[in-house]
């Protein structure tokens, strides 16, 4: 993956070129169709999904709680806290995602700790508004 593309995703935008290169070396790009369930509430979280293109809907206990779009991140809470997913997320349009596995995140703690710290900040903010 091209590190320059990562710099347009807010969770990665304030990282330097070396850190972006570390992430790009691990990241995968995935295309998903409209209607695809990205994550299911209650499942264990094994990956982080950053939305590059497209939109998604978030439901908790069957109730719509949020809409997501380019730049939003899904799955970081479960991966960083090693917990179950707290919501179901479904694509509401075709999507292009950048994915990192939990293993990738652990490796990034050594090579790009600012990226992991930023993900932790995202989690903390979401906890405040949950």
Tab-separated table of N, CA and C in Angstrom:
chain	number	residue	atom	x	y	z
A	1	UNK	N	0.841	-1.178	0.000
A	1	UNK	CA	0.000	0.000	0.000
A	1	UNK	C	0.889	1.246	0.000
A	2	UNK	N	0.435	2.261	-0.689
A	2	UNK	CA	1.170	3.523	-0.794
A	2	UNK	C	1.019	4.320	0.512
A	3	UNK	N	2.120	4.622	1.197
A	3	UNK	CA	2.042	5.380	2.444
A	3	UNK	C	1.338	6.734	2.292
A	4	UNK	N	1.446	7.360	1.123
A	4	UNK	CA	0.810	8.665	0.910
A	4	UNK	C	-0.707	8.566	1.047
A	5	UNK	N	-1.288	7.439	0.642
A	5	UNK	CA	-2.736	7.260	0.791
A	5	UNK	C	-3.134	7.218	2.261
A	6	UNK	N	-2.297	6.624	3.075
A	6	UNK	CA	-2.596	6.552	4.510
A	6	UNK	C	-2.652	7.941	5.140
A	7	UNK	N	-1.852	8.859	4.629
A	7	UNK	CA	-1.790	10.200	5.228
A	7	UNK	C	-3.105	10.958	5.079
A	8	UNK	N	-4.005	10.479	4.207
A	8	UNK	CA	-5.312	11.128	4.028
A	8	UNK	C	-6.364	10.576	4.986
A	9	UNK	N	-6.002	9.556	5.767
A	9	UNK	CA	-6.917	8.985	6.762
A	9	UNK	C	-6.559	9.625	8.099
A	10	UNK	N	-7.521	10.332	8.740
A	10	UNK	CA	-7.205	11.117	9.937
A	10	UNK	C	-6.415	10.387	11.020
A	11	UNK	N	-6.702	9.119	11.252
A	11	UNK	CA	-5.994	8.415	12.318
A	11	UNK	C	-4.492	8.303	12.034
A	12	UNK	N	-4.110	8.439	10.767
A	12	UNK	CA	-2.706	8.343	10.380
A	12	UNK	C	-2.116	9.669	9.918
A	13	UNK	N	-2.926	10.700	9.770
A	13	UNK	CA	-2.507	11.924	9.075
A	13	UNK	C	-1.380	12.699	9.752
A	14	UNK	N	-1.228	12.575	11.069
A	14	UNK	CA	-0.180	13.347	11.738
A	14	UNK	C	1.108	12.552	11.951
A	15	UNK	N	1.219	11.406	11.279
A	15	UNK	CA	2.410	10.584	11.425
A	15	UNK	C	3.466	10.965	10.403
A	16	UNK	N	4.729	10.719	10.753
A	16	UNK	CA	5.805	11.049	9.816
A	16	UNK	C	5.949	9.946	8.760
A	17	UNK	N	6.780	10.208	7.761
A	17	UNK	CA	6.919	9.288	6.630
A	17	UNK	C	7.378	7.893	7.051
A	18	UNK	N	8.283	7.810	8.017
A	18	UNK	CA	8.765	6.500	8.466
A	18	UNK	C	7.645	5.699	9.116
A	19	UNK	N	6.837	6.367	9.937
A	19	UNK	CA	5.733	5.674	10.594
A	19	UNK	C	4.676	5.248	9.579
A	20	UNK	N	4.391	6.122	8.606
A	20	UNK	CA	3.442	5.759	7.550
A	20	UNK	C	3.958	4.560	6.749
A	21	UNK	N	5.248	4.532	6.487
A	21	UNK	CA	5.836	3.410	5.752
A	21	UNK	C	5.712	2.111	6.555
A	22	UNK	N	5.889	2.195	7.871
A	22	UNK	CA	5.737	1.012	8.729
A	22	UNK	C	4.319	0.467	8.651
A	23	UNK	N	3.349	1.368	8.687
A	23	UNK	CA	1.948	0.955	8.615
A	23	UNK	C	1.632	0.407	7.230
A	24	UNK	N	2.089	1.090	6.199
A	24	UNK	CA	1.809	0.666	4.823
A	24	UNK	C	2.354	-0.733	4.543
A	25	UNK	N	3.480	-1.062	5.154
A	25	UNK	CA	4.066	-2.386	4.950
A	25	UNK	C	3.187	-3.492	5.532
A	26	UNK	N	2.370	-3.164	6.516
A	26	UNK	CA	1.520	-4.157	7.177
A	26	UNK	C	0.074	-4.119	6.703
A	27	UNK	N	-0.380	-2.970	6.257
A	27	UNK	CA	-1.797	-2.774	5.938
A	27	UNK	C	-2.204	-3.541	4.681
A	28	UNK	N	-3.474	-3.945	4.687
A	28	UNK	CA	-4.076	-4.569	3.505
A	28	UNK	C	-5.234	-3.692	3.051
A	29	UNK	N	-5.543	-3.776	1.775
A	29	UNK	CA	-6.656	-3.017	1.218
A	29	UNK	C	-7.757	-4.017	0.864
A	30	UNK	N	-8.988	-3.707	1.280
A	30	UNK	CA	-10.108	-4.613	1.047
A	30	UNK	C	-11.276	-3.826	0.472
A	31	UNK	N	-11.886	-4.365	-0.577
A	31	UNK	CA	-13.109	-3.790	-1.133
A	31	UNK	C	-14.282	-4.635	-0.654
A	32	UNK	N	-15.360	-3.971	-0.241
A	32	UNK	CA	-16.554	-4.696	0.193
A	32	UNK	C	-17.788	-4.107	-0.483
A	33	UNK	N	-18.785	-4.943	-0.763
A	33	UNK	CA	-20.003	-4.458	-1.415
A	33	UNK	C	-20.973	-3.851	-0.404
A	34	UNK	N	-21.896	-3.066	-0.900
A	34	UNK	CA	-22.976	-2.535	-0.067
A	34	UNK	C	-23.702	-3.706	0.587
A	35	UNK	N	-24.064	-3.538	1.849
A	35	UNK	CA	-24.793	-4.568	2.572
A	35	UNK	C	-23.920	-5.532	3.347
A	36	UNK	N	-22.637	-5.550	3.091
A	36	UNK	CA	-21.716	-6.464	3.769
A	36	UNK	C	-21.591	-6.097	5.248
A	37	UNK	N	-21.727	-7.084	6.114
A	37	UNK	CA	-21.515	-6.870	7.545
A	37	UNK	C	-20.003	-6.877	7.792
A	38	UNK	N	-19.494	-5.744	8.267
A	38	UNK	CA	-18.053	-5.621	8.502
A	38	UNK	C	-17.651	-6.234	9.829
A	39	UNK	N	-18.429	-5.947	10.851
A	39	UNK	CA	-18.193	-6.517	12.178
A	39	UNK	C	-19.548	-6.783	12.827
A	40	UNK	N	-19.572	-7.753	13.745
A	40	UNK	CA	-20.812	-8.109	14.431
A	40	UNK	C	-20.645	-7.935	15.933
A	41	UNK	N	-21.608	-7.270	16.535
A	41	UNK	CA	-21.604	-7.065	17.979
A	41	UNK	C	-21.464	-8.415	18.682
A	42	UNK	N	-20.573	-8.466	19.668
A	42	UNK	CA	-20.358	-9.681	20.442
A	42	UNK	C	-19.222	-10.552	19.940
A	43	UNK	N	-18.843	-10.407	18.663
A	43	UNK	CA	-17.709	-11.172	18.145
A	43	UNK	C	-16.415	-10.607	18.731
A	44	UNK	N	-15.379	-11.426	18.734
A	44	UNK	CA	-14.087	-10.909	19.170
A	44	UNK	C	-13.447	-10.128	18.046
A	45	UNK	N	-12.688	-9.131	18.418
A	45	UNK	CA	-12.108	-8.196	17.468
A	45	UNK	C	-10.689	-8.614	17.116
A	46	UNK	N	-10.464	-8.848	15.824
A	46	UNK	CA	-9.144	-9.267	15.368
A	46	UNK	C	-8.495	-8.270	14.434
A	47	UNK	N	-9.256	-7.257	13.995
A	47	UNK	CA	-8.655	-6.307	13.069
A	47	UNK	C	-9.267	-4.919	13.221
A	48	UNK	N	-8.502	-3.962	12.726
A	48	UNK	CA	-8.913	-2.560	12.703
A	48	UNK	C	-9.183	-2.214	11.245
A	49	UNK	N	-10.310	-1.541	10.998
A	49	UNK	CA	-10.703	-1.167	9.645
A	49	UNK	C	-10.765	0.350	9.561
A	50	UNK	N	-10.006	0.927	8.661
A	50	UNK	CA	-10.063	2.369	8.409
A	50	UNK	C	-10.779	2.553	7.076
A	51	UNK	N	-11.806	3.405	7.066
A	51	UNK	CA	-12.587	3.610	5.851
A	51	UNK	C	-11.883	4.623	4.952
A	52	UNK	N	-11.516	4.166	3.764
A	52	UNK	CA	-10.912	5.067	2.786
A	52	UNK	C	-11.990	5.636	1.861
A	53	UNK	N	-12.930	4.789	1.463
A	53	UNK	CA	-14.044	5.218	0.613
A	53	UNK	C	-15.299	4.479	1.056
A	54	UNK	N	-16.443	5.159	0.952
A	54	UNK	CA	-17.721	4.513	1.232
A	54	UNK	C	-18.296	4.899	2.586
A	55	UNK	N	-19.450	4.294	2.891
A	55	UNK	CA	-20.168	4.609	4.131
A	55	UNK	C	-20.655	3.332	4.801
A	56	UNK	N	-20.917	3.448	6.096
A	56	UNK	CA	-21.398	2.313	6.880
A	56	UNK	C	-22.335	2.797	7.974
A	57	UNK	N	-23.145	1.879	8.458
A	57	UNK	CA	-24.092	2.156	9.539
A	57	UNK	C	-23.672	1.347	10.760
A	58	UNK	N	-23.795	1.960	11.938
A	58	UNK	CA	-23.439	1.303	13.194
A	58	UNK	C	-24.714	1.054	13.994
A	59	UNK	N	-24.877	-0.194	14.460
A	59	UNK	CA	-26.018	-0.549	15.295
A	59	UNK	C	-25.534	-1.192	16.583
A	60	UNK	N	-26.191	-0.840	17.661
A	60	UNK	CA	-25.917	-1.454	18.960
A	60	UNK	C	-27.241	-1.971	19.487
A	61	UNK	N	-27.300	-3.264	19.770
A	61	UNK	CA	-28.530	-3.914	20.238
A	61	UNK	C	-29.689	-3.642	19.279
A	62	UNK	N	-29.390	-3.655	17.971
A	62	UNK	CA	-30.407	-3.474	16.953
A	62	UNK	C	-30.836	-2.042	16.695
A	63	UNK	N	-30.269	-1.098	17.425
A	63	UNK	CA	-30.635	0.315	17.272
A	63	UNK	C	-29.528	1.077	16.548
A	64	UNK	N	-29.907	1.858	15.535
A	64	UNK	CA	-28.942	2.664	14.789
A	64	UNK	C	-28.351	3.724	15.716
A	65	UNK	N	-27.012	3.765	15.790
A	65	UNK	CA	-26.366	4.736	16.678
A	65	UNK	C	-25.432	5.701	15.960
A	66	UNK	N	-25.006	5.354	14.729
A	66	UNK	CA	-24.078	6.252	14.036
A	66	UNK	C	-23.952	5.864	12.573
A	67	UNK	N	-23.473	6.824	11.792
A	67	UNK	CA	-23.097	6.590	10.405
A	67	UNK	C	-21.611	6.894	10.289
A	68	UNK	N	-20.919	6.114	9.487
A	68	UNK	CA	-19.477	6.282	9.309
A	68	UNK	C	-19.164	6.561	7.845
A	69	UNK	N	-18.029	7.216	7.623
A	69	UNK	CA	-17.593	7.508	6.269
A	69	UNK	C	-16.086	7.571	6.187
A	70	UNK	N	-15.568	8.074	5.068
A	70	UNK	CA	-14.123	8.127	4.874
A	70	UNK	C	-13.408	8.784	6.057
A	71	UNK	N	-12.353	8.108	6.501
A	71	UNK	CA	-11.564	8.609	7.620
A	71	UNK	C	-11.935	7.981	8.949
A	72	UNK	N	-13.126	7.395	9.041
A	72	UNK	CA	-13.524	6.763	10.297
A	72	UNK	C	-12.837	5.413	10.456
A	73	UNK	N	-12.727	4.981	11.717
A	73	UNK	CA	-12.046	3.742	12.057
A	73	UNK	C	-13.018	2.852	12.830
A	74	UNK	N	-12.966	1.557	12.550
A	74	UNK	CA	-13.816	0.560	13.187
A	74	UNK	C	-12.926	-0.540	13.761
A	75	UNK	N	-13.256	-1.023	14.948
A	75	UNK	CA	-12.574	-2.187	15.501
A	75	UNK	C	-11.409	-1.897	16.408
A	76	UNK	N	-11.053	-0.626	16.530
A	76	UNK	CA	-9.871	-0.299	17.336
A	76	UNK	C	-10.093	-0.592	18.822
A	77	UNK	N	-11.318	-0.401	19.317
A	77	UNK	CA	-11.582	-0.672	20.739
A	77	UNK	C	-11.305	-2.133	21.064
A	78	UNK	N	-11.891	-3.025	20.285
A	78	UNK	CA	-11.733	-4.449	20.546
A	78	UNK	C	-10.305	-4.927	20.425
A	79	UNK	N	-9.583	-4.419	19.423
A	79	UNK	CA	-8.195	-4.849	19.229
A	79	UNK	C	-7.306	-4.327	20.349
A	80	UNK	N	-7.425	-3.042	20.675
A	80	UNK	CA	-6.550	-2.462	21.697
A	80	UNK	C	-6.884	-2.965	23.099
A	81	UNK	N	-8.158	-3.239	23.339
A	81	UNK	CA	-8.573	-3.681	24.671
A	81	UNK	C	-8.779	-5.187	24.739
A	82	UNK	N	-8.567	-5.846	23.605
A	82	UNK	CA	-8.752	-7.298	23.509
A	82	UNK	C	-10.117	-7.699	24.059
A	83	UNK	N	-11.122	-7.052	23.526
A	83	UNK	CA	-12.485	-7.295	23.988
A	83	UNK	C	-13.404	-7.600	22.815
A	84	UNK	N	-14.640	-7.911	23.147
A	84	UNK	CA	-15.627	-8.201	22.116
A	84	UNK	C	-16.100	-6.911	21.462
A	85	UNK	N	-16.575	-7.042	20.247
A	85	UNK	CA	-17.081	-5.884	19.511
A	85	UNK	C	-18.351	-5.379	20.186
A	86	UNK	N	-18.453	-4.045	20.312
A	86	UNK	CA	-19.598	-3.469	21.023
A	86	UNK	C	-20.697	-2.994	20.086
A	87	UNK	N	-20.547	-3.238	18.781
A	87	UNK	CA	-21.566	-2.825	17.822
A	87	UNK	C	-21.415	-3.645	16.544
A	88	UNK	N	-22.476	-3.623	15.749
A	88	UNK	CA	-22.460	-4.226	14.420
A	88	UNK	C	-22.315	-3.094	13.413
A	89	UNK	N	-21.450	-3.282	12.436
A	89	UNK	CA	-21.231	-2.267	11.411
A	89	UNK	C	-21.478	-2.913	10.051
A	90	UNK	N	-22.318	-2.256	9.231
A	90	UNK	CA	-22.686	-2.775	7.919
A	90	UNK	C	-22.445	-1.697	6.862
A	91	UNK	N	-21.878	-2.104	5.737
A	91	UNK	CA	-21.626	-1.186	4.623
A	91	UNK	C	-22.954	-0.702	4.043
A	92	UNK	N	-23.089	0.612	3.876
A	92	UNK	CA	-24.287	1.183	3.258
A	92	UNK	C	-23.993	1.644	1.830
A	93	UNK	N	-22.778	1.389	1.374
A	93	UNK	CA	-22.360	1.647	-0.010
A	93	UNK	C	-21.157	0.742	-0.257
A	94	UNK	N	-20.721	0.606	-1.501
A	94	UNK	CA	-19.458	-0.099	-1.729
A	94	UNK	C	-18.352	0.639	-0.960
A	95	UNK	N	-17.418	-0.122	-0.401
A	95	UNK	CA	-16.389	0.483	0.446
A	95	UNK	C	-14.995	0.010	0.064
A	96	UNK	N	-14.020	0.882	0.342
A	96	UNK	CA	-12.612	0.540	0.260
A	96	UNK	C	-12.054	0.742	1.661
A	97	UNK	N	-11.523	-0.330	2.234
A	97	UNK	CA	-11.029	-0.304	3.610
A	97	UNK	C	-9.535	-0.578	3.661
A	98	UNK	N	-8.881	0.026	4.636
A	98	UNK	CA	-7.498	-0.301	4.969
A	98	UNK	C	-7.577	-1.094	6.259
A	99	UNK	N	-7.013	-2.295	6.268
A	99	UNK	CA	-7.125	-3.156	7.446
A	99	UNK	C	-5.765	-3.447	8.063
A	100	UNK	N	-5.782	-3.539	9.368
A	100	UNK	CA	-4.613	-3.956	10.146
A	100	UNK	C	-5.096	-5.002	11.146
A	101	UNK	N	-4.379	-6.103	11.260
A	101	UNK	CA	-4.757	-7.130	12.227
A	101	UNK	C	-4.283	-6.741	13.625
A	102	UNK	N	-4.798	-7.427	14.611
A	102	UNK	CA	-4.329	-7.212	15.977
A	102	UNK	C	-2.826	-7.446	16.088
A	103	UNK	N	-2.333	-8.439	15.360
A	103	UNK	CA	-0.897	-8.712	15.340
A	103	UNK	C	-0.136	-7.525	14.758
A	104	UNK	N	-0.672	-6.935	13.676
A	104	UNK	CA	-0.045	-5.759	13.077
A	104	UNK	C	0.038	-4.620	14.089
A	105	UNK	N	-1.038	-4.405	14.834
A	105	UNK	CA	-1.074	-3.332	15.841
A	105	UNK	C	0.000	-3.569	16.896
A	106	UNK	N	0.159	-4.811	17.316
A	106	UNK	CA	1.206	-5.113	18.312
A	106	UNK	C	2.590	-4.808	17.748
A	107	UNK	N	2.808	-5.121	16.480
A	107	UNK	CA	4.101	-4.808	15.844
A	107	UNK	C	4.298	-3.301	15.745
A	108	UNK	N	3.203	-2.568	15.471
A	108	UNK	CA	3.306	-1.109	15.339
A	108	UNK	C	3.639	-0.429	16.664
A	109	UNK	N	3.342	-1.072	17.774
A	109	UNK	CA	3.707	-0.484	19.070
A	109	UNK	C	5.214	-0.223	19.140
A	110	UNK	N	5.975	-1.032	18.399
A	110	UNK	CA	7.433	-0.857	18.384
A	110	UNK	C	7.893	0.084	17.282
A	111	UNK	N	7.256	0.008	16.097
A	111	UNK	CA	7.751	0.764	14.953
A	111	UNK	C	7.055	2.108	14.746
A	112	UNK	N	5.795	2.217	15.182
A	112	UNK	CA	5.043	3.469	15.008
A	112	UNK	C	4.143	3.692	16.222
A	113	UNK	N	4.758	3.865	17.398
A	113	UNK	CA	3.962	3.980	18.621
A	113	UNK	C	2.986	5.155	18.609
A	114	UNK	N	3.303	6.243	17.868
A	114	UNK	CA	2.365	7.381	17.812
A	114	UNK	C	1.052	6.982	17.163
A	115	UNK	N	1.105	6.095	16.186
A	115	UNK	CA	-0.123	5.629	15.529
A	115	UNK	C	-0.980	4.854	16.522
A	116	UNK	N	-0.350	4.003	17.315
A	116	UNK	CA	-1.097	3.229	18.306
A	116	UNK	C	-1.625	4.155	19.401
A	117	UNK	N	-0.822	5.128	19.807
A	117	UNK	CA	-1.288	6.108	20.807
A	117	UNK	C	-2.494	6.874	20.283
A	118	UNK	N	-2.453	7.234	19.008
A	118	UNK	CA	-3.588	7.961	18.423
A	118	UNK	C	-4.838	7.080	18.426
A	119	UNK	N	-4.693	5.803	18.103
A	119	UNK	CA	-5.829	4.886	18.166
A	119	UNK	C	-6.370	4.806	19.591
A	120	UNK	N	-5.471	4.787	20.563
A	120	UNK	CA	-5.907	4.769	21.972
A	120	UNK	C	-6.693	6.036	22.315
A	121	UNK	N	-6.270	7.177	21.785
A	121	UNK	CA	-6.998	8.433	22.004
A	121	UNK	C	-8.396	8.354	21.394
A	122	UNK	N	-8.500	7.762	20.204
A	122	UNK	CA	-9.807	7.583	19.561
A	122	UNK	C	-10.704	6.732	20.455
A	123	UNK	N	-10.160	5.653	20.997
A	123	UNK	CA	-10.915	4.788	21.888
A	123	UNK	C	-11.385	5.548	23.114
A	124	UNK	N	-10.493	6.335	23.710
A	124	UNK	CA	-10.851	7.101	24.912
A	124	UNK	C	-11.998	8.077	24.619
A	125	UNK	N	-11.925	8.753	23.475
A	125	UNK	CA	-13.000	9.690	23.114
A	125	UNK	C	-14.321	8.964	22.903
A	126	UNK	N	-14.257	7.802	22.269
A	126	UNK	CA	-15.487	7.034	22.039
A	126	UNK	C	-16.068	6.538	23.356
A	127	UNK	N	-15.227	6.174	24.288
A	127	UNK	CA	-15.707	5.729	25.611
A	127	UNK	C	-16.467	6.861	26.308
A	128	UNK	N	-15.956	8.091	26.152
A	128	UNK	CA	-16.610	9.240	26.775
A	128	UNK	C	-17.998	9.475	26.205
A	129	UNK	N	-18.200	9.138	24.921
A	129	UNK	CA	-19.472	9.420	24.259
A	129	UNK	C	-20.353	8.187	24.109
A	130	UNK	N	-19.896	7.052	24.649
A	130	UNK	CA	-20.665	5.803	24.500
A	130	UNK	C	-21.829	5.738	25.466
